[in-house]
mmCIF file of C-alpha atoms in Angstrom:
data_model
loop_
_atom_site.group_PDB
_atom_site.id
_atom_site.type_symbol
_atom_site.label_atom_id
_atom_site.label_comp_id
_atom_site.label_asym_id
_atom_site.label_seq_id
_atom_site.Cartn_x
_atom_site.Cartn_y
_atom_site.Cartn_z
ATOM 1 C CA UNK A 1 -4.997 -14.151 -10.181
ATOM 2 C CA UNK A 2 -4.230 -14.871 -13.692
ATOM 3 C CA UNK A 3 -2.569 -18.112 -15.061
ATOM 4 C CA UNK A 4 0.833 -17.167 -14.773
ATOM 5 C CA UNK A 5 2.767 -18.874 -12.447
ATOM 6 C CA UNK A 6 3.161 -17.272 -9.130
ATOM 7 C CA UNK A 7 6.063 -16.289 -7.181
ATOM 8 C CA UNK A 8 5.008 -14.710 -3.959
ATOM 9 C CA UNK A 9 6.894 -16.020 -0.728
ATOM 10 C CA UNK A 10 4.587 -18.237 0.797
ATOM 11 C CA UNK A 11 4.714 -18.138 5.190
ATOM 12 C CA UNK A 12 3.763 -21.129 7.714
ATOM 13 C CA UNK A 13 0.768 -19.792 9.609
ATOM 14 C CA UNK A 14 2.909 -18.144 12.898
ATOM 15 C CA UNK A 15 5.494 -16.697 11.161
ATOM 16 C CA UNK A 16 2.966 -15.230 7.880
ATOM 17 C CA UNK A 17 1.158 -13.606 11.452
ATOM 18 C CA UNK A 18 4.652 -12.237 12.805
ATOM 19 C CA UNK A 19 5.298 -10.855 9.935
ATOM 20 C CA UNK A 20 2.095 -8.789 8.810
ATOM 21 C CA UNK A 21 2.724 -7.623 12.747
ATOM 22 C CA UNK A 22 5.992 -6.815 11.128
ATOM 23 C CA UNK A 23 4.735 -4.505 8.456
ATOM 24 C CA UNK A 24 2.078 -2.867 10.567
ATOM 25 C CA UNK A 25 3.745 -2.080 13.087
ATOM 26 C CA UNK A 26 6.722 0.021 11.016
ATOM 27 C CA UNK A 27 3.034 1.271 9.162
ATOM 28 C CA UNK A 28 1.669 2.675 12.439
ATOM 29 C CA UNK A 29 4.633 3.890 13.286
ATOM 30 C CA UNK A 30 5.410 6.171 10.513
ATOM 31 C CA UNK A 31 1.930 7.180 10.829
ATOM 32 C CA UNK A 32 1.671 8.603 13.874
ATOM 33 C CA UNK A 33 5.630 9.444 14.136
ATOM 34 C CA UNK A 34 5.688 10.942 11.032
ATOM 35 C CA UNK A 35 1.987 12.942 11.909
ATOM 36 C CA UNK A 36 3.326 15.889 11.630
ATOM 37 C CA UNK A 37 3.748 15.951 8.341
ATOM 38 C CA UNK A 38 0.453 16.034 5.919
ATOM 39 C CA UNK A 39 0.231 13.230 4.043
ATOM 40 C CA UNK A 40 3.524 11.960 3.703
ATOM 41 C CA UNK A 41 4.119 8.636 5.503
ATOM 42 C CA UNK A 42 5.529 5.219 4.333
ATOM 43 C CA UNK A 43 2.361 3.131 4.449
ATOM 44 C CA UNK A 44 1.221 3.386 0.795
ATOM 45 C CA UNK A 45 4.153 1.801 -0.660
ATOM 46 C CA UNK A 46 4.193 -0.574 2.289
ATOM 47 C CA UNK A 47 0.623 -2.477 1.086
ATOM 48 C CA UNK A 48 2.404 -2.158 -2.971
ATOM 49 C CA UNK A 49 5.347 -3.892 -2.360
ATOM 50 C CA UNK A 50 3.608 -6.319 0.121
ATOM 51 C CA UNK A 51 0.673 -6.693 -2.951
ATOM 52 C CA UNK A 52 4.221 -7.525 -4.698
ATOM 53 C CA UNK A 53 5.821 -10.307 -2.676
ATOM 54 C CA UNK A 54 3.283 -11.834 -0.793
ATOM 55 C CA UNK A 55 0.533 -11.381 -2.166
ATOM 56 C CA UNK A 56 -3.348 -10.086 -2.711
ATOM 57 C CA UNK A 57 -4.161 -11.514 0.516
ATOM 58 C CA UNK A 58 -1.427 -11.082 3.178
ATOM 59 C CA UNK A 59 -0.908 -6.884 2.253
ATOM 60 C CA UNK A 60 -5.306 -7.092 2.948
ATOM 61 C CA UNK A 61 -4.639 -8.031 6.327
ATOM 62 C CA UNK A 62 -1.734 -4.995 6.999
ATOM 63 C CA UNK A 63 -3.705 -2.719 5.743
ATOM 64 C CA UNK A 64 -6.754 -3.744 8.096
ATOM 65 C CA UNK A 65 -4.687 -3.646 10.737
ATOM 66 C CA UNK A 66 -2.646 -0.587 10.260
ATOM 67 C CA UNK A 67 -5.190 1.185 9.578
ATOM 68 C CA UNK A 68 -7.927 -0.078 13.005
ATOM 69 C CA UNK A 69 -4.900 -0.265 15.160
ATOM 70 C CA UNK A 70 -3.256 3.648 13.509
ATOM 71 C CA UNK A 71 -6.681 5.270 14.012
ATOM 72 C CA UNK A 72 -7.717 4.055 17.635
ATOM 73 C CA UNK A 73 -4.402 6.018 18.189
ATOM 74 C CA UNK A 74 -5.578 8.792 15.693
ATOM 75 C CA UNK A 75 -9.468 8.543 15.070
ATOM 76 C CA UNK A 76 -11.858 6.423 14.262
ATOM 77 C CA UNK A 77 -14.286 7.408 12.282
ATOM 78 C CA UNK A 78 -16.227 6.947 9.220
ATOM 79 C CA UNK A 79 -13.146 7.800 7.507
ATOM 80 C CA UNK A 80 -11.580 4.805 8.734
ATOM 81 C CA UNK A 81 -13.385 3.015 6.629
ATOM 82 C CA UNK A 82 -12.573 5.055 2.961
ATOM 83 C CA UNK A 83 -9.318 4.596 4.515
ATOM 84 C CA UNK A 84 -9.009 0.848 4.684
ATOM 85 C CA UNK A 85 -11.527 0.908 1.132
ATOM 86 C CA UNK A 86 -8.674 2.992 -0.346
ATOM 87 C CA UNK A 87 -5.796 0.064 0.627
ATOM 88 C CA UNK A 88 -8.363 -2.111 -1.013
ATOM 89 C CA UNK A 89 -8.621 -0.202 -4.204
ATOM 90 C CA UNK A 90 -4.874 0.484 -4.183
ATOM 91 C CA UNK A 91 -4.231 -3.371 -3.644
ATOM 92 C CA UNK A 92 -6.577 -5.113 -6.423
ATOM 93 C CA UNK A 93 -4.808 -2.233 -9.108
ATOM 94 C CA UNK A 94 -1.224 -3.296 -8.085
ATOM 95 C CA UNK A 95 -2.272 -6.840 -7.705
ATOM 96 C CA UNK A 96 -3.564 -6.378 -11.760
ATOM 97 C CA UNK A 97 -0.494 -4.198 -12.349
ATOM 98 C CA UNK A 98 1.388 -7.217 -11.168
ATOM 99 C CA UNK A 99 -0.397 -10.027 -13.368
ATOM 100 C CA UNK A 100 -0.554 -7.904 -16.718
ATOM 101 C CA UNK A 101 3.201 -7.324 -16.917
ATOM 102 C CA UNK A 102 4.720 -10.261 -14.493
ATOM 103 C CA UNK A 103 5.747 -8.699 -11.783
ATOM 104 C CA UNK A 104 6.840 -11.167 -9.691
ATOM 105 C CA UNK A 105 8.553 -12.674 -12.160
ATOM 106 C CA UNK A 106 10.512 -9.510 -13.546
ATOM 107 C CA UNK A 107 12.068 -7.539 -10.387
ATOM 108 C CA UNK A 108 10.230 -4.671 -10.851
ATOM 109 C CA UNK A 109 11.579 -1.297 -12.249
ATOM 110 C CA UNK A 110 11.723 0.865 -9.286
ATOM 111 C CA UNK A 111 11.135 3.998 -11.099
ATOM 112 C CA UNK A 112 8.276 2.810 -12.835
ATOM 113 C CA UNK A 113 6.762 0.918 -9.267
ATOM 114 C CA UNK A 114 7.472 4.228 -8.202
ATOM 115 C CA UNK A 115 5.346 5.955 -10.330
ATOM 116 C CA UNK A 116 3.232 4.278 -10.205
ATOM 117 C CA UNK A 117 3.182 4.538 -5.885
ATOM 118 C CA UNK A 118 3.248 8.336 -6.610
ATOM 119 C CA UNK A 119 -0.243 8.169 -9.674
ATOM 120 C CA UNK A 120 -1.772 5.860 -6.129
ATOM 121 C CA UNK A 121 -1.533 8.520 -3.710
ATOM 122 C CA UNK A 122 -4.020 10.365 -5.780
ATOM 123 C CA UNK A 123 -6.248 6.959 -5.962
ATOM 124 C CA UNK A 124 -5.796 7.289 -2.439
ATOM 125 C CA UNK A 125 -7.186 10.411 -1.705
ATOM 126 C CA UNK A 126 -10.376 10.437 -4.955
ATOM 127 C CA UNK A 127 -11.499 7.310 -2.925
ATOM 128 C CA UNK A 128 -11.221 8.615 1.026
ATOM 129 C CA UNK A 129 -12.853 10.929 -0.092
ATOM 130 C CA UNK A 130 -15.827 10.347 -0.834
ATOM 131 C CA UNK A 131 -16.913 9.811 3.425
ATOM 132 C CA UNK A 132 -17.861 13.515 1.909
ATOM 133 C CA UNK A 133 -20.061 11.823 -0.913
ATOM 134 C CA UNK A 134 -21.487 9.656 1.355
ATOM 135 C CA UNK A 135 -22.254 12.561 4.294
ATOM 136 C CA UNK A 136 -22.829 15.673 1.364
ATOM 137 C CA UNK A 137 -23.280 14.220 -1.910
ATOM 138 C CA UNK A 138 -21.612 15.879 -4.710
ATOM 139 C CA UNK A 139 -21.871 19.705 -3.473
ATOM 140 C CA UNK A 140 -20.031 18.288 -0.910
ATOM 141 C CA UNK A 141 -17.618 15.929 -2.454
ATOM 142 C CA UNK A 142 -16.307 18.370 -5.357
ATOM 143 C CA UNK A 143 -14.746 21.419 -2.290
ATOM 144 C CA UNK A 144 -13.127 18.705 -0.535
ATOM 145 C CA UNK A 145 -11.410 16.470 -2.596
ATOM 146 C CA UNK A 146 -10.304 19.509 -5.138
ATOM 147 C CA UNK A 147 -9.402 21.446 -1.633
ATOM 148 C CA UNK A 148 -6.808 17.661 -1.092
ATOM 149 C CA UNK A 149 -5.515 17.676 -3.718
ATOM 150 C CA UNK A 150 -2.434 19.431 -2.142
ATOM 151 C CA UNK A 151 -3.078 16.836 0.607
ATOM 152 C CA UNK A 152 -2.888 14.261 -1.927
ATOM 153 C CA UNK A 153 0.482 15.569 -3.847
ATOM 154 C CA UNK A 154 2.061 15.231 -0.454
ATOM 155 C CA UNK A 155 1.504 11.833 -0.456
ATOM 156 C CA UNK A 156 2.163 10.515 -4.275
ATOM 157 C CA UNK A 157 5.176 12.600 -3.588
ATOM 158 C CA UNK A 158 6.372 11.004 0.081
ATOM 159 C CA UNK A 159 5.059 7.478 -2.564
ATOM 160 C CA UNK A 160 7.363 8.199 -4.849
ATOM 161 C CA UNK A 161 10.549 8.779 -3.058
ATOM 162 C CA UNK A 162 9.103 5.924 0.106
ATOM 163 C CA UNK A 163 9.327 3.337 -2.689
ATOM 164 C CA UNK A 164 12.568 4.297 -3.724
ATOM 165 C CA UNK A 165 14.158 3.485 -0.447
ATOM 166 C CA UNK A 166 11.621 0.517 1.156
ATOM 167 C CA UNK A 167 11.576 -1.644 -1.847
ATOM 168 C CA UNK A 168 15.595 -2.128 -2.468
ATOM 169 C CA UNK A 169 15.947 -3.145 0.773
ATOM 170 C CA UNK A 170 12.530 -4.634 0.382
ATOM 171 C CA UNK A 171 13.687 -7.010 -1.449
ATOM 172 C CA UNK A 172 16.656 -7.579 -0.503
ATOM 173 C CA UNK A 173 15.947 -8.231 2.674
ATOM 174 C CA UNK A 174 13.768 -11.666 1.050
ATOM 175 C CA UNK A 175 16.433 -12.318 -1.100
ATOM 176 C CA UNK A 176 16.629 -15.548 -0.151
ATOM 177 C CA UNK A 177 12.941 -17.083 0.312
ATOM 178 C CA UNK A 178 11.622 -14.257 -3.248
ATOM 179 C CA UNK A 179 14.272 -17.380 -4.428
ATOM 180 C CA UNK A 180 12.745 -19.785 -2.805
ATOM 181 C CA UNK A 181 9.906 -18.735 -4.325
ATOM 182 C CA UNK A 182 10.658 -19.134 -8.021
ATOM 183 C CA UNK A 183 11.841 -22.511 -7.079
ATOM 184 C CA UNK A 184 8.553 -24.176 -5.755
#
């Protein structure tokens, strides 16, 4: 964290665990329920909003619970590690953005953050594709990554629209807690 005052919402452990469970359950249900739509899920947007509202540690926890539990249903493999890694990278990039532009102190502009979410769809696809580099080197990674760019585009477009839909709702839900955090 930089030297700026942080206004992430802090909860007692029980409430934090419940909120992690709630956001993770929403993510898990969306990954399973929207399985027919390739890569169009609200998970990345929820994780970005988790960083903004609750901080990096909280978002890491949502990421791990979401990925491990949903992959119990969708299938475990080396990609599970790379999915967690990809969302961790997105969490860190979001935290850097938050610190650079003091986003917690000044509610972020929804369209600009939706554009950031859009770009994170491609970041996610790149990091997840690295599993192919581990398995088969550059010769396997390049065609796999290029072949997946259409799906990364689906992910990016989905992120853009999910962020625009979910950010106002989550800010409204946690508005009282945000104001209380800013006063402390």
